[in-house]
Short mmCIF file of C-alpha atoms in Angstrom, two decimals:
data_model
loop_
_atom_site.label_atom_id
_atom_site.label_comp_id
_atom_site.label_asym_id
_atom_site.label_seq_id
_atom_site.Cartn_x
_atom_site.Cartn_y
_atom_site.Cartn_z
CA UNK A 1 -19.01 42.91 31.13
CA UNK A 2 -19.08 40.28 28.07
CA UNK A 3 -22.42 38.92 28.65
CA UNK A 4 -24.57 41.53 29.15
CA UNK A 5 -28.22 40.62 26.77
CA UNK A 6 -28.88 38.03 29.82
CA UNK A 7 -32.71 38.04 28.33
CA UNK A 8 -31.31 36.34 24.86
CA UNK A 9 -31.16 32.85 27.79
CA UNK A 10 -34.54 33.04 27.56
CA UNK A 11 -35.02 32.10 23.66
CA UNK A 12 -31.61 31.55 22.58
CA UNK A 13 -31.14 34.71 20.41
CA UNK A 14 -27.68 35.48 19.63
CA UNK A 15 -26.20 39.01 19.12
CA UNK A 16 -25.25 39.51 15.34
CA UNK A 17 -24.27 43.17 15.81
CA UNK A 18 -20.86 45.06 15.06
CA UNK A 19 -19.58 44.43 18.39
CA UNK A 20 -18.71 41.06 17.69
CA UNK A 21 -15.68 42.55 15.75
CA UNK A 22 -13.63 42.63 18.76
CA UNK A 23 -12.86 40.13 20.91
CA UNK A 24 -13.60 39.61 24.78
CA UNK A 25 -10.15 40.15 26.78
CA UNK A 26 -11.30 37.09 28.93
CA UNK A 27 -12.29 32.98 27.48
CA UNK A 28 -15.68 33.78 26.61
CA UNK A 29 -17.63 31.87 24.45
CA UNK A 30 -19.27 33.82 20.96
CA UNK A 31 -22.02 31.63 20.86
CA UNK A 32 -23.26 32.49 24.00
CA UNK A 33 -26.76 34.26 23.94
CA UNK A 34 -25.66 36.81 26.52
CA UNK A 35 -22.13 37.55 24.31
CA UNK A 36 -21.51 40.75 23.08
CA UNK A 37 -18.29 40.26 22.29
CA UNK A 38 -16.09 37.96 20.15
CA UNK A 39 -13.93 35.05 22.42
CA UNK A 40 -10.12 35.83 21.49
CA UNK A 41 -9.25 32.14 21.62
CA UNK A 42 -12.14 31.17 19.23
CA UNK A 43 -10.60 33.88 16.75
CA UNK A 44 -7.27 32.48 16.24
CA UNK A 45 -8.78 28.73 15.52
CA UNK A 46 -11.38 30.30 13.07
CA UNK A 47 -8.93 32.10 11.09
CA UNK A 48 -6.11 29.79 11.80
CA UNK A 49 -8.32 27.28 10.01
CA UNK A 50 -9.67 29.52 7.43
CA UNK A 51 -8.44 28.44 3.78
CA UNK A 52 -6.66 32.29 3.09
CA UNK A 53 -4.83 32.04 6.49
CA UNK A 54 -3.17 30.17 9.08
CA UNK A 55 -2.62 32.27 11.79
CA UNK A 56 -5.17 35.55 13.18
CA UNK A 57 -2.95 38.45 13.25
CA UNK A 58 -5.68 40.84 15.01
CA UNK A 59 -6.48 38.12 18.05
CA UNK A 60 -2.64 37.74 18.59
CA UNK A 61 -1.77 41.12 18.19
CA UNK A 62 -4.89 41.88 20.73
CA UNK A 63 -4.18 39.51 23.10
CA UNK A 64 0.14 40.66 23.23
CA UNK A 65 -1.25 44.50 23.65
CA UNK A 66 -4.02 43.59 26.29
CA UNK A 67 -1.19 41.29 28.30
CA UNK A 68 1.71 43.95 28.04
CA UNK A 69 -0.95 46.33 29.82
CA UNK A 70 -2.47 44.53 32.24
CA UNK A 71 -1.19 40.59 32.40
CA UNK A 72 -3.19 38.31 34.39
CA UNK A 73 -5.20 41.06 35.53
CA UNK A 74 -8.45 39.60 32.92
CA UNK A 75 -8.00 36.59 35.05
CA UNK A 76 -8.16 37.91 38.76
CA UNK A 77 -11.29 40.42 37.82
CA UNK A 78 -12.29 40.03 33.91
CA UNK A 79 -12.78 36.64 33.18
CA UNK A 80 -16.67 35.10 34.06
CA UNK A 81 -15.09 32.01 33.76
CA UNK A 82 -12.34 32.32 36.59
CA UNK A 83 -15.82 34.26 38.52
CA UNK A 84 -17.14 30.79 38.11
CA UNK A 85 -14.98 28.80 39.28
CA UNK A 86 -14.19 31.32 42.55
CA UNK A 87 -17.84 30.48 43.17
CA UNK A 88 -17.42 26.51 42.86
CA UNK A 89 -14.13 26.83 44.98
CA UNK A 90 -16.42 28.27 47.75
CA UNK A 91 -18.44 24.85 47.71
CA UNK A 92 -17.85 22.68 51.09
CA UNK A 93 -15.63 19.91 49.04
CA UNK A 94 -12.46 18.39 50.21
CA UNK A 95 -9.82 20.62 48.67
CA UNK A 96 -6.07 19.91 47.09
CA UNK A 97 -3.07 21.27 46.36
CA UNK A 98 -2.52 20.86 42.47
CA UNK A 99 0.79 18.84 41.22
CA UNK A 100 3.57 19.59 40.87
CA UNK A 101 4.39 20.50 37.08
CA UNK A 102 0.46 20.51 35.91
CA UNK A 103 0.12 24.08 35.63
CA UNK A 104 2.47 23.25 32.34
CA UNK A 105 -0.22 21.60 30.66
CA UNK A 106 -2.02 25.16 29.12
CA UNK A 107 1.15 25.75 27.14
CA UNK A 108 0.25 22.29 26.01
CA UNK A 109 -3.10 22.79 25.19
CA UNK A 110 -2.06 26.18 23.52
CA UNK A 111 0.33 25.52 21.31
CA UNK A 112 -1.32 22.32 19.99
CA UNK A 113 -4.94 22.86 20.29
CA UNK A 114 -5.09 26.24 19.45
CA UNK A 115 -1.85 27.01 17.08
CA UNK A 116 -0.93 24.08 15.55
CA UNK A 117 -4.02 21.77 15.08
CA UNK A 118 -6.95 24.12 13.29
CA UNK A 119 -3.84 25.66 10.81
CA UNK A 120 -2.40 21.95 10.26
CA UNK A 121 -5.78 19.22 10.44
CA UNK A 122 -7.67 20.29 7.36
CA UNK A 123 -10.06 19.25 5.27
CA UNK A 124 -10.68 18.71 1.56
CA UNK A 125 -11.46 22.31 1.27
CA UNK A 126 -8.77 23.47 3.80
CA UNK A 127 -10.62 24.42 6.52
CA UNK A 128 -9.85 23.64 9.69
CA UNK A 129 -10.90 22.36 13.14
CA UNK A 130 -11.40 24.49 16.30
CA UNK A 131 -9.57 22.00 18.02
CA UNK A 132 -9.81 23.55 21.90
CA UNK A 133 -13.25 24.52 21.15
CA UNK A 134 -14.38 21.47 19.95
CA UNK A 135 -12.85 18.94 22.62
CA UNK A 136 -12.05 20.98 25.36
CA UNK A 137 -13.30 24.18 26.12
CA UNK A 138 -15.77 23.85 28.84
CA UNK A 139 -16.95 27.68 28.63
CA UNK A 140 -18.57 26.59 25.73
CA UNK A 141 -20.18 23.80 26.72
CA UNK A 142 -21.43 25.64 29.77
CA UNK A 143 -22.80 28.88 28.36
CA UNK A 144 -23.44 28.31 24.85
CA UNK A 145 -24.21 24.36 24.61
CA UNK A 146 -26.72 23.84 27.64
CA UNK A 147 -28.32 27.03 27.49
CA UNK A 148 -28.84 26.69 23.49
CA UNK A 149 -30.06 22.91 23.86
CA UNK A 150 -32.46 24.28 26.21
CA UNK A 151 -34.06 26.90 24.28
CA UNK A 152 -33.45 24.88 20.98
CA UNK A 153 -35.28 21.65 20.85
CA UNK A 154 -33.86 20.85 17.41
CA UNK A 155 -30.02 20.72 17.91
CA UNK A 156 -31.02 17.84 21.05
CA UNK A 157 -31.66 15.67 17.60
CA UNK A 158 -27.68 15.83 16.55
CA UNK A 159 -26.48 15.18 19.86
CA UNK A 160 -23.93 12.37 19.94
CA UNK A 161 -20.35 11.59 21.16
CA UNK A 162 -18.78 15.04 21.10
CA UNK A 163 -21.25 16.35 22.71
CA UNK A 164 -21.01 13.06 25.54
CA UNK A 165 -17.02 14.65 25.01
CA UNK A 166 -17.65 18.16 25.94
CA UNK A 167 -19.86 17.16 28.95
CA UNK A 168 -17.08 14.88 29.91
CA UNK A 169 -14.68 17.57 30.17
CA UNK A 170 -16.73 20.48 31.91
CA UNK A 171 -17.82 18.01 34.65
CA UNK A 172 -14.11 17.08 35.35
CA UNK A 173 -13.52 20.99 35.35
CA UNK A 174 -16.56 21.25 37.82
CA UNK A 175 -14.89 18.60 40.53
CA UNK A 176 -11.51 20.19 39.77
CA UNK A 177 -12.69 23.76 39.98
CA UNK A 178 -14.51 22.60 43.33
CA UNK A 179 -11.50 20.77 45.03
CA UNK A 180 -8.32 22.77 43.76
CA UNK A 181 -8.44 26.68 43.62
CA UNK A 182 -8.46 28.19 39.75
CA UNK A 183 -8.27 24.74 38.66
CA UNK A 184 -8.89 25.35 34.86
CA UNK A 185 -7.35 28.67 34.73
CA UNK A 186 -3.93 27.00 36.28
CA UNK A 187 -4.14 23.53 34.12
CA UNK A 188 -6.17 24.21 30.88
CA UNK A 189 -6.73 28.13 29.72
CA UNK A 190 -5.09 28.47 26.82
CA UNK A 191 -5.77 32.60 27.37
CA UNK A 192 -3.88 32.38 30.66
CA UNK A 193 -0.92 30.71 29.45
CA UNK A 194 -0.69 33.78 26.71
CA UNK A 195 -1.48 36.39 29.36
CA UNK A 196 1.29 34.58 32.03
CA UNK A 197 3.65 34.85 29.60
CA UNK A 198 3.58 38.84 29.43
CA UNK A 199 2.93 39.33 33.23
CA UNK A 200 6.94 39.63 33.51
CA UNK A 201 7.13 42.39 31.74
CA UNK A 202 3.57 43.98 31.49
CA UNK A 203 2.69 47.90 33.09
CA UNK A 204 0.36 46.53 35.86
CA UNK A 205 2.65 44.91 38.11
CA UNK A 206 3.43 43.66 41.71
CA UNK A 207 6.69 45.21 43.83
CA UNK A 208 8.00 44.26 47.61
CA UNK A 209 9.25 47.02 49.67
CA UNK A 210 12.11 44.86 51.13
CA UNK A 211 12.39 47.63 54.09
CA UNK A 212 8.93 46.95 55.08
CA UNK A 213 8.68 43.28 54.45
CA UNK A 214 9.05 41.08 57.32
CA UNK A 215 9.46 37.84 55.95
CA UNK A 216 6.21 36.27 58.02
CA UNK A 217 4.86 34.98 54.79
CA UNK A 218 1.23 35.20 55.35
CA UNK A 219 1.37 37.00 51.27
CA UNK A 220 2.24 32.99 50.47
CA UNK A 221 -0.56 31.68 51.93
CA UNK A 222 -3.22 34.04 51.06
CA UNK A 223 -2.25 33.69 47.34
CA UNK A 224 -4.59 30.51 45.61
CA UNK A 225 -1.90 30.15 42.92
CA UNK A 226 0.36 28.97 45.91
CA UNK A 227 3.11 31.41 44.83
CA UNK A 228 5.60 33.41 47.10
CA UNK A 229 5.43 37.17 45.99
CA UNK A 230 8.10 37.61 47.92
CA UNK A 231 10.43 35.20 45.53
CA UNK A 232 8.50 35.89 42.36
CA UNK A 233 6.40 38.85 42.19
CA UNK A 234 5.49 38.83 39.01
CA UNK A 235 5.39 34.85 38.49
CA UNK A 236 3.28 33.93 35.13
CA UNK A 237 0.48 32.10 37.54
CA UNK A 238 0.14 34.93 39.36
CA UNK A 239 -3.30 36.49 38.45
CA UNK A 240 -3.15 39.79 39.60
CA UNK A 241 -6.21 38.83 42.41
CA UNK A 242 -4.09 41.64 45.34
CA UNK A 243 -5.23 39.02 48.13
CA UNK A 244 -1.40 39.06 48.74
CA UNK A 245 -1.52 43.02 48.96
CA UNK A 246 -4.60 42.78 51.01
CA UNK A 247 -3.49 40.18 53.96
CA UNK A 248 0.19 42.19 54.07
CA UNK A 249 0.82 43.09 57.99
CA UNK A 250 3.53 45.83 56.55
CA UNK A 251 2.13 46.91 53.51
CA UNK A 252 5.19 45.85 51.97
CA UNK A 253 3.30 44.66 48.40
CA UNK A 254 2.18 47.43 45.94
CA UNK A 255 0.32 46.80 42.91
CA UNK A 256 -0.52 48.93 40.12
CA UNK A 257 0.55 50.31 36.63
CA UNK A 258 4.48 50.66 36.63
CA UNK B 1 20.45 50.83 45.19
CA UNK B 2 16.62 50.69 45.33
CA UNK B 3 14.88 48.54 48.03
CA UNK B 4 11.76 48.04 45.61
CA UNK B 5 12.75 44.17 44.07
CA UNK B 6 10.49 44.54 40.67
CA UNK B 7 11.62 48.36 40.26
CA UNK B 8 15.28 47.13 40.79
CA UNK B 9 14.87 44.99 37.27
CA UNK B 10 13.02 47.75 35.39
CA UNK B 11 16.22 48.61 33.31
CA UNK B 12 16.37 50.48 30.14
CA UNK B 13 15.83 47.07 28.64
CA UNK B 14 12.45 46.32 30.11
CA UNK B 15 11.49 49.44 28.54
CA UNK B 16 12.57 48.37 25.30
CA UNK B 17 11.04 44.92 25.11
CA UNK B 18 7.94 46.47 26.23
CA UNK B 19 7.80 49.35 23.33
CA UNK B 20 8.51 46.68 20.62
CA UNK B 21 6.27 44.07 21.66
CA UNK B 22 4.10 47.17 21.88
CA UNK B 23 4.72 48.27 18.55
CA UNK B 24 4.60 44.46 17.39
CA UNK B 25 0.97 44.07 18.55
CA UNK B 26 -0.31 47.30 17.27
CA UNK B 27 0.95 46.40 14.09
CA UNK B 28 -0.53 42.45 13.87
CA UNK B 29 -3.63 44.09 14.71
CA UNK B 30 -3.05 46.61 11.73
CA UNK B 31 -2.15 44.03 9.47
CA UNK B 32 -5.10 41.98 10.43
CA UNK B 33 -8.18 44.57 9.68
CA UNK B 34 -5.99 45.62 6.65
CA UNK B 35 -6.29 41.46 5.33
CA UNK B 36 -9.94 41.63 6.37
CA UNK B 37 -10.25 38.90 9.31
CA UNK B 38 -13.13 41.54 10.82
CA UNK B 39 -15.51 39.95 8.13
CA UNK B 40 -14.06 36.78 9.04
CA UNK B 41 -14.79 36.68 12.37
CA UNK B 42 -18.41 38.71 11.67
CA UNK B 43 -19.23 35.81 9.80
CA UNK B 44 -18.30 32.95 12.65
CA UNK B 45 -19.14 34.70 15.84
CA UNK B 46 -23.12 35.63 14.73
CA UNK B 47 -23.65 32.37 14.06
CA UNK B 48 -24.35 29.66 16.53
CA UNK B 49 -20.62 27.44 16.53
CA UNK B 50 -22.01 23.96 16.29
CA UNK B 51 -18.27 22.90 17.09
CA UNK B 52 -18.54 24.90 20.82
CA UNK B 53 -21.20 23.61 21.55
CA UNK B 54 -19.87 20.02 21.19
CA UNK B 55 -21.92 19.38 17.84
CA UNK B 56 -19.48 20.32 15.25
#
């Protein structure tokens, strides 16, 4: 939906039109050549670290609406990243259950990568870093770097140890994406962690009948973010995929706008 | 008392959090086309970001 110009792969071209005014509801890198849309998360570090102002009122504010609507609903079916990494999940690898506790580490990575560090590390003229852009996000590294080194022999003359960084980090997202279901949307997206947050109390929610529910629990183990809907329906990992709904004997899940 | 567990916990105050975090975001999105971060962002996302890319 995001990255529709697929033919800009071919030489690289970026899309300078008005669309990029508004942002992508999923991660989704703005210097992709297929991008028609802004990436939310690259906003709020661009402004944050702008010299006039330290925080992007129209990314935030975008990002609250979008999640009071909908939740975690951009990651189950509008995200190309979590599409991604559904179709490196489906690779024959060994698979494993993630940690205890790591799915903690996006509110990490949000509030210090993406809040704190582009407003607060700045330069002699005030501007600031991208932080998650610059030495995390894999998205970017994946549609925007490769594709763009490709088609642009030039920029393969700067490469160096970010870039050694970045490569770093996707592969590791790669093998975890592979092994553990979701593993980057559970562990590093900032985006989820905002979206989680507001799937409590967003208008597209889950419900149990507890007349119809039978208690055999096969909603638990259909669901890849390992939660019970049966104990938390509308958990903040829970995104919104209706496998759950879908492997139900009773039909005691609904989901839908409430 | 319904049977329906998320239904059960949609009180009058669900409603309420929900119309002013509503009104909250409509208004930081408002306030930030009013202080001109459209440009802003215009200006960043047409060009290629050397730092997402891993060149910055």
């Amino acid at each position: 939906m995001s990255n529709p110009l697929m033919m800009n792969f071919l030489d690289g071209r970026l899309y300078k039109g008005a669309l990029k005014n508004f942002c992508a509801p999923g991660l989704n890198c703005w210097s992709c050549p297929a991008a028609v849309l802004a990436c939310p998360i690259g906003v709020m570090q661009a402004i944050g670290g702008s010299m006039n102002f330290s925080v992007s009122l129209y990314a935030l504010g975008g990002v609250i609406l979008i999640g009071l609507l909908i939740g975690r609903v951009v990651c189950g079916y509008l995200c190309p990243f979590g599409l991604f990494q559904e179709l490196i999940y489906r690779l024959p690898t060994p698979k494993f259950k993630l940690p205890r506790g790591a799915e903690r580490i996006k509110y990490f990575v949000l509030i210090t990568f993406v809040l704190i560090l582009p407003a607060a590390v700045t330069d002699y003229a005030g501007i600031g870093e991208p932080a998650f852009c610059e030495y995390i996000c894999p998205v970017g590294t994946l549609e925007a770097g490769l594709p763009l080194l490709i088609t642009h022999p030039e920029l393969r003359a700067v490469l160096g140890g970010l870039f050694a960084l970045k490569i770093a980090v996707l592969l590791i997202v790669l093998i975890g994406s592979a092994t553990v279901e979701r593993f980057f949307c559970r562990v590093l997206c900032p985006l989820g962690a905002m979206y989680g947050l507001l799937n409590r109390i967003s208008f597209y929610r889950l419900s149990i009948d507890e007349k119809k529910c039978v208690g055999c629990g096969r909603c638990a183990r259909a669901c890849p973010m390992l939660i019970d809907p049966t104990a938390a329906p509308n958990s903040s990992e829970c995104v919104r995929c209706d496998r759950c709904a879908a492997d139900c004997p009773s039909k005691a899940i609904e989901i839908g706008l409430k | 008392m319904s049977n329906v567990i998320s239904t059960s916990t949609m009180t009058m105050s669900t409603a309420m959090i929900r119309l002013l975090i509503g009104l909250t975001a409509g208004a930081m999105i408002w306030a930030g086309v009013e202080r001109g971060e459209l440009s802003m962002i215009l200006n960043k996302a047409a060009r290629v970001c050397l730092e997402c890319i891993g060149l910055g």
